[in-house]
Each structure stands twice: as structure tokens, then as C-alpha cells.
Coordinates of C-alpha atoms in Angstrom, one line a residue:
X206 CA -32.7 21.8 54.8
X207 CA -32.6 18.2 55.8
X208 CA -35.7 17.6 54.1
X209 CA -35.2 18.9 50.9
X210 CA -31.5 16.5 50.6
X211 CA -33.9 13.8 51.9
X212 CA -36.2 14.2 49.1
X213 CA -33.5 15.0 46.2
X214 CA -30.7 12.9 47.0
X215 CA -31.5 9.7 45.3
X216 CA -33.2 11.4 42.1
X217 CA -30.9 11.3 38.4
X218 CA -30.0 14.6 38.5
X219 CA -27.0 14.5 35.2
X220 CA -26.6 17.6 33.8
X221 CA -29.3 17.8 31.7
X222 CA -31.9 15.2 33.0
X223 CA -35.6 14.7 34.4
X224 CA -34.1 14.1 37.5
X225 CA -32.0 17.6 37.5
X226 CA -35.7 19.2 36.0
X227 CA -37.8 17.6 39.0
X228 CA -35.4 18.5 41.5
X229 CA -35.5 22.3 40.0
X230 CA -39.6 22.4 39.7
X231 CA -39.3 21.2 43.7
X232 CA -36.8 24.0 44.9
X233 CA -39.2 26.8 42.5
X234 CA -41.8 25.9 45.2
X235 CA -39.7 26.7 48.0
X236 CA -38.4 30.1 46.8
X237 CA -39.6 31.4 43.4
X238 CA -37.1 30.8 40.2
X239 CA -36.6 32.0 36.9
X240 CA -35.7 28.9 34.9
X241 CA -32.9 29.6 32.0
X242 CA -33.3 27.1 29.2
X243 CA -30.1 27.1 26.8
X244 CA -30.5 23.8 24.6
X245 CA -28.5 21.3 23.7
X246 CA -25.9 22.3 21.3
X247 CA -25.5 25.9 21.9
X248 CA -22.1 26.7 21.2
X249 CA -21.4 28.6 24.9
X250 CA -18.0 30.6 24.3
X251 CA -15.7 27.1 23.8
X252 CA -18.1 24.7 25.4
X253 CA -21.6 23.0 23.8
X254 CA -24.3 22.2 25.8
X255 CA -24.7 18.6 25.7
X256 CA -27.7 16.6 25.1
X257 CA -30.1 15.0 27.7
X258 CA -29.5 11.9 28.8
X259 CA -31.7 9.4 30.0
X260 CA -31.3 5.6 31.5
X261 CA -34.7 3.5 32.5
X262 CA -32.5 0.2 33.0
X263 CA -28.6 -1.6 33.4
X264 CA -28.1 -5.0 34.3
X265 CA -24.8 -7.4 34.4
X266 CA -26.0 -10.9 34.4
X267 CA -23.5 -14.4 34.1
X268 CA -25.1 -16.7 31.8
X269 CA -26.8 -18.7 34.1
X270 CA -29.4 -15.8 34.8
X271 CA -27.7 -14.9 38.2
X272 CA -27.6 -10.8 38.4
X273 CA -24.4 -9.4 39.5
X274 CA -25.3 -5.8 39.0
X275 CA -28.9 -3.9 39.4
X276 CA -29.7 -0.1 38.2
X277 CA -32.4 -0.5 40.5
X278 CA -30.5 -0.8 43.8
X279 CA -28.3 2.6 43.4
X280 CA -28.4 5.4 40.8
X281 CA -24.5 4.9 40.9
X282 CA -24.3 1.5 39.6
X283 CA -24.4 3.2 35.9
X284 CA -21.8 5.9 34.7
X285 CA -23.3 9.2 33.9
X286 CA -24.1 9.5 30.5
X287 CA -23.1 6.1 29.2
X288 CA -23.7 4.9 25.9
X289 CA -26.1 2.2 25.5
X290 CA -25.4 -2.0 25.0
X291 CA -26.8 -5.1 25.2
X292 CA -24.3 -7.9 25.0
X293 CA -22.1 -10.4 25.9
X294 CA -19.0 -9.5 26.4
X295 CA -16.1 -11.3 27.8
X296 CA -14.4 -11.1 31.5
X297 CA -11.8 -9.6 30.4
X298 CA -13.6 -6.6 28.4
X299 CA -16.0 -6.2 31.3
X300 CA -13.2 -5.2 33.6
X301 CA -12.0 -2.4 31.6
X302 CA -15.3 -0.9 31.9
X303 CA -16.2 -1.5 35.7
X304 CA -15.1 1.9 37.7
X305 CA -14.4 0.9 41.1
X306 CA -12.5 3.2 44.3
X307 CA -10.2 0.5 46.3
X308 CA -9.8 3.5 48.7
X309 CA -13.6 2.4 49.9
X310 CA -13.6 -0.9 48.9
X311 CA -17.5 -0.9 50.2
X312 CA -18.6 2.0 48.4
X313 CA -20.1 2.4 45.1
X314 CA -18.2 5.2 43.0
X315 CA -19.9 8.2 41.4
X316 CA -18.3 8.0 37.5
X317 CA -19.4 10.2 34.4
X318 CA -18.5 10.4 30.6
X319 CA -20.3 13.7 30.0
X320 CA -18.1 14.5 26.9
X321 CA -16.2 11.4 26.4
X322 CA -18.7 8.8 25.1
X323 CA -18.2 5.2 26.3
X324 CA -20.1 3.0 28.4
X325 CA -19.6 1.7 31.8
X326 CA -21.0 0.4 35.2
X327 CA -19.9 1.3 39.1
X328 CA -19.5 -1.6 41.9
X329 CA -18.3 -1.7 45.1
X330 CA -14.3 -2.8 44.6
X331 CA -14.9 -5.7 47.5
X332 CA -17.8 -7.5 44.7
X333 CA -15.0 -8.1 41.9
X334 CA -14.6 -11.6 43.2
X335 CA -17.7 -12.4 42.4
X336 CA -17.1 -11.9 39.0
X337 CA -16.0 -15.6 38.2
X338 CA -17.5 -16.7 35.0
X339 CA -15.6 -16.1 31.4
X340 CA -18.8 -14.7 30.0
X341 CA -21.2 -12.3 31.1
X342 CA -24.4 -10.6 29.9
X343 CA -24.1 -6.5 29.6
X344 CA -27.4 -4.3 29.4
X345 CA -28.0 -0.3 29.5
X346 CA -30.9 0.7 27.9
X347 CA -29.9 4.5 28.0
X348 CA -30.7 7.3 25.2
X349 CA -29.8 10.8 24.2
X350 CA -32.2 13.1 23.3
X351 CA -32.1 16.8 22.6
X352 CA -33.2 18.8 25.0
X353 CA -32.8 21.5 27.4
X354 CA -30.0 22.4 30.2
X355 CA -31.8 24.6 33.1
X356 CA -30.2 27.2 35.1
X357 CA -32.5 28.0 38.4
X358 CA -31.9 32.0 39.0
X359 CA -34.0 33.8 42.1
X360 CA -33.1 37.0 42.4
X361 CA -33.7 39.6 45.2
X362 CA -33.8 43.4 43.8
X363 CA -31.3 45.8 45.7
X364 CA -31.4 49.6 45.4
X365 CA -28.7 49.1 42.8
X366 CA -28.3 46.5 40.4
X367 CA -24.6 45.9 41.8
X368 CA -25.0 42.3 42.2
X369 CA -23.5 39.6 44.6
X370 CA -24.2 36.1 43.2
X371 CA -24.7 32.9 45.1
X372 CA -23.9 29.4 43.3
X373 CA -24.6 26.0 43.8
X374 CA -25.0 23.4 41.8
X375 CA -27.6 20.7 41.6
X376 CA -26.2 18.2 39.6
X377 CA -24.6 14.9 40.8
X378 CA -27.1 11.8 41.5
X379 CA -27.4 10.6 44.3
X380 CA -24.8 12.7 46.0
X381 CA -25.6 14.4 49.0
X382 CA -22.7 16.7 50.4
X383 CA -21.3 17.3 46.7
X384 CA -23.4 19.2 46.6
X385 CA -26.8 19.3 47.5
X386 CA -25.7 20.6 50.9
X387 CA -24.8 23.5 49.0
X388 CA -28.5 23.6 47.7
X389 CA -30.2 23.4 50.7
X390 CA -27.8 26.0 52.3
X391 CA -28.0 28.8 49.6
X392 CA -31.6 27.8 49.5
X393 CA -32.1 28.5 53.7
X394 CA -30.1 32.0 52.7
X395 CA -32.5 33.3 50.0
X396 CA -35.5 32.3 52.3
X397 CA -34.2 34.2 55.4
X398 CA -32.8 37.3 53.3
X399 CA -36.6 37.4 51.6
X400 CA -38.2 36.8 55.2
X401 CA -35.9 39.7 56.5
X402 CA -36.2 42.2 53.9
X403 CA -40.5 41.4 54.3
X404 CA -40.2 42.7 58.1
X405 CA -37.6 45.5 57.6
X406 CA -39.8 47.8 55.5
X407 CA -38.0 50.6 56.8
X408 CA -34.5 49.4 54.9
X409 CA -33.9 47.8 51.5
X410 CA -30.9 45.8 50.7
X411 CA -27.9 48.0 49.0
X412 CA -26.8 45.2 47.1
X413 CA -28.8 42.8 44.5
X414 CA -28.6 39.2 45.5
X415 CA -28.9 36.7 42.5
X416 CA -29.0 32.3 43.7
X417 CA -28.0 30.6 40.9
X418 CA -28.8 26.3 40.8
X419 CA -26.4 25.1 37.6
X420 CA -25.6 21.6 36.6
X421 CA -21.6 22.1 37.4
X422 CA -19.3 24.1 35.5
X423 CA -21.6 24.0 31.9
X424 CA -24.4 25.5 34.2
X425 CA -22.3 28.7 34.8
X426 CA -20.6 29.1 31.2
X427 CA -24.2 28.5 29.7
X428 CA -25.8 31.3 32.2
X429 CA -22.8 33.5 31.5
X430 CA -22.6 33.0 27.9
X431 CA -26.1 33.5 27.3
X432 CA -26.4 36.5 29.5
X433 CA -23.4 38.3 29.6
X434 CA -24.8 41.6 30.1
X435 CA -25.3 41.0 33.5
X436 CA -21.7 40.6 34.3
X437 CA -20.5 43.6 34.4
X438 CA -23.2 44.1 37.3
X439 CA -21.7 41.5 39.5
X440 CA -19.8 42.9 41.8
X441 CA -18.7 39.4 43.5
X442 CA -19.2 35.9 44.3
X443 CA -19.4 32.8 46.6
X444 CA -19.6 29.1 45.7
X445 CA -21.3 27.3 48.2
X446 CA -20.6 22.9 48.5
X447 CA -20.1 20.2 50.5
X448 CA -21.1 22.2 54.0
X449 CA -23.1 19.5 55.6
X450 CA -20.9 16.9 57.1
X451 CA -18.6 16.5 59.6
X452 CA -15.6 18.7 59.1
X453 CA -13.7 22.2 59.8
X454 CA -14.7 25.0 57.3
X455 CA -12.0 25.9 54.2
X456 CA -12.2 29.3 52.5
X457 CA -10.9 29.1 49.1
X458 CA -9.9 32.6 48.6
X459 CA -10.7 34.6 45.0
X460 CA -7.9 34.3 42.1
X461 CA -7.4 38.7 43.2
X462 CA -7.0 37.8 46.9
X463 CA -7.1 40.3 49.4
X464 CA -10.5 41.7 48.0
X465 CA -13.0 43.1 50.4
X466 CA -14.9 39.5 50.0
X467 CA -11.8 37.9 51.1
X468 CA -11.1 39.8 54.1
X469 CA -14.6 39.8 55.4
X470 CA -14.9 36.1 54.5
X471 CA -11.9 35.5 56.9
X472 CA -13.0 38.0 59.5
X473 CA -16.1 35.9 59.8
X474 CA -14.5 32.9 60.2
X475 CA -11.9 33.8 62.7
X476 CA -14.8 35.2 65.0
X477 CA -17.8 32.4 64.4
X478 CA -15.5 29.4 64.3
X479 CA -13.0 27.7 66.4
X480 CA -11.0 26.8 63.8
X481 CA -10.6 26.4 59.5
X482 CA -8.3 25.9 57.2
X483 CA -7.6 29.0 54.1
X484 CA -6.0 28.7 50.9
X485 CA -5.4 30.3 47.7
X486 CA -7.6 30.1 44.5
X487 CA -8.3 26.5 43.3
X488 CA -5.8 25.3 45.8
X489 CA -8.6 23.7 48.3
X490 CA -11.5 22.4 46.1
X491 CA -12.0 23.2 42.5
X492 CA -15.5 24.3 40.9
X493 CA -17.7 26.9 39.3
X494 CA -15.5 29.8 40.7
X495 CA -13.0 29.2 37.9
X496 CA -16.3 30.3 35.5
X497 CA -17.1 33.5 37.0
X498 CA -13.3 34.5 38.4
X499 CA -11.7 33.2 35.0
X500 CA -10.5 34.5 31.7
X501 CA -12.9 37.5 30.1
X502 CA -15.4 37.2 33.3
X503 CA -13.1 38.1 36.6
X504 CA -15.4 38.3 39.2
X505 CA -13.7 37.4 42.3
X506 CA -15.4 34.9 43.7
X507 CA -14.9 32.8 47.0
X508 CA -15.4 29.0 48.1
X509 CA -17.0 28.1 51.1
X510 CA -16.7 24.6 51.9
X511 CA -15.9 21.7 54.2
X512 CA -13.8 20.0 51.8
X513 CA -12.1 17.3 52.2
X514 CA -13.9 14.2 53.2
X515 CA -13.3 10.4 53.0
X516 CA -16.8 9.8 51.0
X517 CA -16.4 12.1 48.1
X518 CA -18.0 10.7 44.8
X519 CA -18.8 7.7 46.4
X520 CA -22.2 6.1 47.6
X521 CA -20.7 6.7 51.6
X522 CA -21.7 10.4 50.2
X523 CA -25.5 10.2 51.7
X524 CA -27.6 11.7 54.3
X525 CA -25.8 10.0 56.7
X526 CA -23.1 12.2 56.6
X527 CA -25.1 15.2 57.4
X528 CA -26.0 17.1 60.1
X529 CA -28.7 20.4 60.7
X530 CA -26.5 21.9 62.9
X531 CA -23.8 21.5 60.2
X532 CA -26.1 23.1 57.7
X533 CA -27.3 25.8 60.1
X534 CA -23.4 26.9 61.1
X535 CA -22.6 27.2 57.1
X536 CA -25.5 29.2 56.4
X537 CA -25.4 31.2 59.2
X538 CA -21.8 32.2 57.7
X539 CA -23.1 33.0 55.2
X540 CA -25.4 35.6 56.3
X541 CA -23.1 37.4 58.7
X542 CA -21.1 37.4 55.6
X543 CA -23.8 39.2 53.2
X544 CA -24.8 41.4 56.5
X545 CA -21.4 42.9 56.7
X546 CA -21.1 43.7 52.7
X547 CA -24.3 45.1 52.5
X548 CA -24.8 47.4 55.5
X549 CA -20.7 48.3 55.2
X550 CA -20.4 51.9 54.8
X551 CA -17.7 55.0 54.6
X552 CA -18.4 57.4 57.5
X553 CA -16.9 60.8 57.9
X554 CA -16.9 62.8 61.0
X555 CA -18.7 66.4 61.1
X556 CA -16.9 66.9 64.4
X557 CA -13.8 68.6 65.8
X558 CA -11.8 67.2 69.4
X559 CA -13.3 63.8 71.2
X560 CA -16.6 63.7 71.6
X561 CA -19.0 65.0 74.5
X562 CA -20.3 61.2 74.7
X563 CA -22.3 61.6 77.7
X564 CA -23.9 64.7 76.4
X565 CA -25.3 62.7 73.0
X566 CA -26.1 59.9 75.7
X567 CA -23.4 57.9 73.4
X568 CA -21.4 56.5 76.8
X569 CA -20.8 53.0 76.6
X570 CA -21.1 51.1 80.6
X571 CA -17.7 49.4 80.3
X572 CA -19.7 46.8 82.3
X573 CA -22.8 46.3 79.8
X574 CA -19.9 46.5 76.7
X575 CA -16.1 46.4 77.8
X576 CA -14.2 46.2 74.9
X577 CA -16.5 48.9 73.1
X578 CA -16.5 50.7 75.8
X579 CA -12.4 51.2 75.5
X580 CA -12.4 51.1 72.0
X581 CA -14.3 54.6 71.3
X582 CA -11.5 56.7 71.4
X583 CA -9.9 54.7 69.0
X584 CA -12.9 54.6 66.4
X585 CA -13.5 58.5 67.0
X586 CA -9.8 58.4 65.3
X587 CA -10.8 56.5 62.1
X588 CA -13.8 58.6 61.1
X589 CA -11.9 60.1 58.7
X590 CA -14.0 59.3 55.5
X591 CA -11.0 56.8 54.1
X592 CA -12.5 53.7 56.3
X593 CA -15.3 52.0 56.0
X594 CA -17.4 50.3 59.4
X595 CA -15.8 46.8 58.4
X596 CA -12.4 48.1 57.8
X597 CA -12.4 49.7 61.2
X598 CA -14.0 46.7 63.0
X599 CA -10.8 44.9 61.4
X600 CA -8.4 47.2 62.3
X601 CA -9.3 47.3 66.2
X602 CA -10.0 43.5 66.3
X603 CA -13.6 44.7 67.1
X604 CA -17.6 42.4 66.4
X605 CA -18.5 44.8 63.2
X606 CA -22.0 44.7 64.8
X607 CA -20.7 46.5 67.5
X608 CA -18.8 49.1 65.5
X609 CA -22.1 49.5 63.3
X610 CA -24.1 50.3 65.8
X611 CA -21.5 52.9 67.6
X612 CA -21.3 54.6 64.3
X613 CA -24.9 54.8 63.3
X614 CA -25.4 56.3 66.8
X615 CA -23.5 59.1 65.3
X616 CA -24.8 59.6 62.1
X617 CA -28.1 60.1 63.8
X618 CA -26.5 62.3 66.1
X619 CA -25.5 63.9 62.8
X620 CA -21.8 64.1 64.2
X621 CA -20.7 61.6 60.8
X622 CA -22.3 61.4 57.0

């Protein structure tokens, strides 16, 4: 995971870009994607894809030839998708168009004027006092083009086409938490869940698992737009961002709440982590969710995150920042997360009065498994055909792996179905 963000981060990855294109061609060697091309100007419900935008060089000079300002030290020093110039422009005028965060006074922000045209540069807010002359020399040599926006899709086939999607997006240059943590993480995921599914070829998943890499926000209403029969097949959602540095976990809970995905998102996170933080839809951070859990789609869809952190949109946001063993704690949520939707279950007793335990050799050593072991009455009582394994594993404050593999004892025993 830590290699892939080391080789991305710095690229130009704007919505629709070389940069965002290279980075996609990169991850299609590492798990194999179906690239979705909807070009620029499709109308996409209320939104239109915008055009690609490139930028090969951005200067601010005084007029003594001294360079303030350099494209080529930081992607950032340019807003995304600024309009071209080459002029000399007063003080004064080039203030209103330097973006700066006084929050970080050392940091170089992350600014972009996808849809609002103007053009504009990024500095670190401790530099302005270097800006002394009346006068200085402007330069962007950037161009719009039409071309392409790219939606990465990798899909693993279930036994039905009842589908859990998996978002991230790719965009952002030179950003590394927001969100190409996310990347790397929902990348890890699809790798294990294909590795898995290549040694278990006694068991298919139940569920169909669809990764999605979008530029943000016009990524998903483009994918949606263009393929909207495939919503009615999603069953429900995660977004996954900014799970690499140093922070507690927040679940942002789907606009329904209380959905299965919600519960067994926080039954997860109660029994992996020493503490997060929960809150209600678009309360905690605010992304592609709103796409697939708003108006006419209404998939309920999660957030996984470790939002908030001091170096959002800012140059501070870097590899730095990051850790493995961040990475590896978020995707391994993850997982445990899928596991539990997929192998969940309803099982119904084919048996009357406790069972003979010891006579199906289903007795649990209270000192190999304590709390299963005083727990079976209790799940003998559920079996009832109204509960599934995850809602009893709730319900008894039980590990669902334990419960699972009680209860598939007895369907082999064929005391359940």
C-alpha cells in the first residue's frame, strides 16, 4: 500500500487529467479494471462532465527576473483547473488571486476552480512578505482540451448479482491521505478478497463486490448516470478516505441509519478498536456517499474514515503522514466487515428441547472457549428462523466468528437449515 501512494502521490491527478489516466493504467496492473470513459460534456443527470485540463508550466516572477513562485517545486503551487495568463499584473491584483491557509502558515494549500473558471496560484501564507515589489510577472501556460473522464471499476462475480460497492476516489494532486489512502486500502481489499476466493474453491462469495476509482463526486454521478441499470443491484455501500494517518476511526453512518451495514459497521468497530468516534450522514466528512445514498439512487452507503486531521488540502498532506500499520488496521475493517455481510445467514432449528451437545460432539471446554461455552443455551434459544448469525452475535455481545462456527456445526449436524 505504501508503495503504490509513494509512486502516485505527486502525479496531476485533476479530474480529468494525464496524471488521473497514468495513475489508473498503474492500479489496472495491480488488480484488473474496467475503464468507463464518459467524455467531456455529457450532460450526467444535472451535472456535465468537464473538459481535460492540462498545465506544463506557472511562474510568478518580480521584474527583475527574481522567481517568487515555481510549478516545478509542488503540483500545488497552481489551482486546479486554472485558466491560462501571461502578464503583468499589479500587487494588488496578484493578491486577490494567491490562495493561501494562515491556519498552516508553512503549508502550500490544495485549491481548484473545476467549474468556476478563473486563474490562480497557491503559496505558503509565511512567503507573502516576500512579495514587495508593485509589479510582478504572472505565467500559466495551462489548456483545456476535450477529452475523457475515467471511472476504474473491478468487479468480483458473486452467486447473485446483489452488489456491495466499494468507492474511492483518485483524484486530488499531490494529496496523499485525501485520498489515495483510500486507494491503496480498497485496492489491498480487492487483492485479498480475489486471493481468498482463488484458495476457497469449495465456497463462492454470496454477494458481488464492485471497487470503484472516480475523480470525486462527478466520478460517481458520471458511473451512475451512464449505467443506471446496475443500481437497482446494489444492495449497499462504503466510501473509503483518509485512513492512513494518525487518528481514531469515524463511521459516518448511511442517510437510513440503523441498516444492517450500519450495525455491523459499528459492531466491528466496537470489538477491533479501542476507540472511534460515529455520527450521522454527512455530519463527519462529506463525499461520494451523498451520490449513491441521495435523491433517485438511495443506496445506503457508509463512510469509513479517520477524518479530521490538521493537514487536510494542504502540502503537510504527504507520505509523511502515513503509516502501514494504519493502512493495514483500516483494511483489515474492512474485510471483517464484508466477512460478516457475506457469510451472514438466517438459521432455523430442526430440533425440539436443548440439545444432546455431547452426543453431536458439539460441547464447548469452557476452558478452550468460556464465553461460548456459557452462551449456547442462549443461541439454542434464537434459532428460531427470525435472526440471522450477526443479529444473534449482537444480541449476546458475542465474536460473530464464534457464533458462525457454533451454528454451522449444527447445520451440518442437520439440527438447523
Amino acid at each position: 500500500m505504501m508503495k503504490l501512494i509513494n509512486d502516485l502521490w505527486f502525479k496531476r491527478r485533476d479530474i480529468v487529467s494525464d496524471g488521473f489516466d497514468e495513475s489508473l493504467d498503474y492500479i489496472s496492473k495491480i488488480i484488473p479494471l474496467k475503464t468507463h470513459k464518459i467524455p467531456t460534456g455529457t450532460k450526467c443527470w444535472t451535472w456535465i462532465v468537464p473538459e481535460k485540463w492540462t498545465v506544463k508550466d506557472a511562474y510568478i516572477d518580480d521584474l527583475n527576473g527574481k522567481r517568487i513562485l515555481d510549478l516545478k517545486n509542488h503540483p500545488l503551487h497552481v489551482v486546479s483547473y486554472s485558466l491560462p495568463i501571461d502578464k503583468v499584473v499589479s500587487k494588488e491584483e496578484l493578491l486577490k488571486h494567491l490562495h493561501t491557509d494562515k491556519e498552516r502558515p508553512n503549508a502550500i494549500p490544495f485549491e481548484f476552480k473545476y467549474y468556476q473558471r478563473n486563474w490562480g496560484f497557491c503559496i505558503e501564507d509565511s512567503k507573502l512578505k516576500e512579495f514587495t515589489k508593485d509589479k510582478y510577472k504572472v505565467f500559466i501556460d495551462s489548456g483545456f482540451e476535450k477529452g475523457n473522464l475515467k471511472v476504474g471499476d473491478y468487479t468480483i462475480k458473486g452467486k447473485t448479482d446483489k452488489t456491495i460497492v466499494l468507492v474511492a476516489h483518485l483524484c486530488h494532486p499531490a494529496q496523499v491521505n485525501d485520498d489515495l489512502t483510500g486507494v491503496a486500502v480498497l485496492v489491498d481489499v480487492a487483492k485479498e478478497m480475489q486471493k481468498a476466493l482463488r484458495q476457497a474453491q469449495d465456497r463462492n462469495n454470496y454477494y458481488t463486490y464492485k471497487f470503484l476509482l472516480v475523480p470525486e463526486t462527478i466520478g460517481s454521478i458520471a458511473y451512475l448516470s451512464q449505467n443506471e441499470d446496475i443500481i437497482p443491484k446494489l444492495e449497499c455501500g462504503i466510501f473509503l478516505e483518509m485512513l492512513g494517518n494518525d487518528n481514531t476511526h469515524s463511521l459516518q453512518l448511511t442517510r437510513q441509519g440503523g441498516t444492517r451495514l450500519d450495525r455491523i459497521a459499528r459492531y466491528v468497530m466496537k470489538r477491533k478498536l479501542k476507540n472511534f468516534k460515529e455520527g450521522p450522514f454527512r455530519t463527519i466528512v462529506g463525499n461520494d456517499e451523498m451520490v449513491f445514498n441521495g435523491p433517485g439512487v438511495n443506496i445506503p452507503m457508509i463512510s469509513i474514515s479517520r477524518f479530521p486531521y490538521p493537514e487536510y488540502h494542504t502540502s503537510d498532506d504527504n507520505p509523511d503522514i502515513i503509516s502501514e500499520q494504519k493502512l493495514e488496521e483500516s483494511k483489515n475493517l474492512i474485510l471483517e466487515i464484508l466477512k460478516i455481510i457475506d457469510q451472514d445467514y438466517f438459521p432455523k432449528r430442526q430440533f425440539k428441547g436443548p440439545i444432546f451437545l455431547s452426543g453431536y460432539d458439539l460441547w464447548v471446554d469452557w476452558r478452550e472457549n468460556l464465553e461460548l461455552n456459557q452462551s449456547l443455551e442462549k443461541i439454542m434459544l434464537t434459532l428460531e428462523g427470525d435472526k440471522t448469525v450477526f443479529d444473534i452475535a449482537e444480541e449476546l455481545n458475542m465474536d460473530f466468528n464464534d457464533v458462525l462456527s457454533f451454528v454451522s456445526k449444527l447445520k451440518e449436524a442437520n439440527l438447523i437449515k
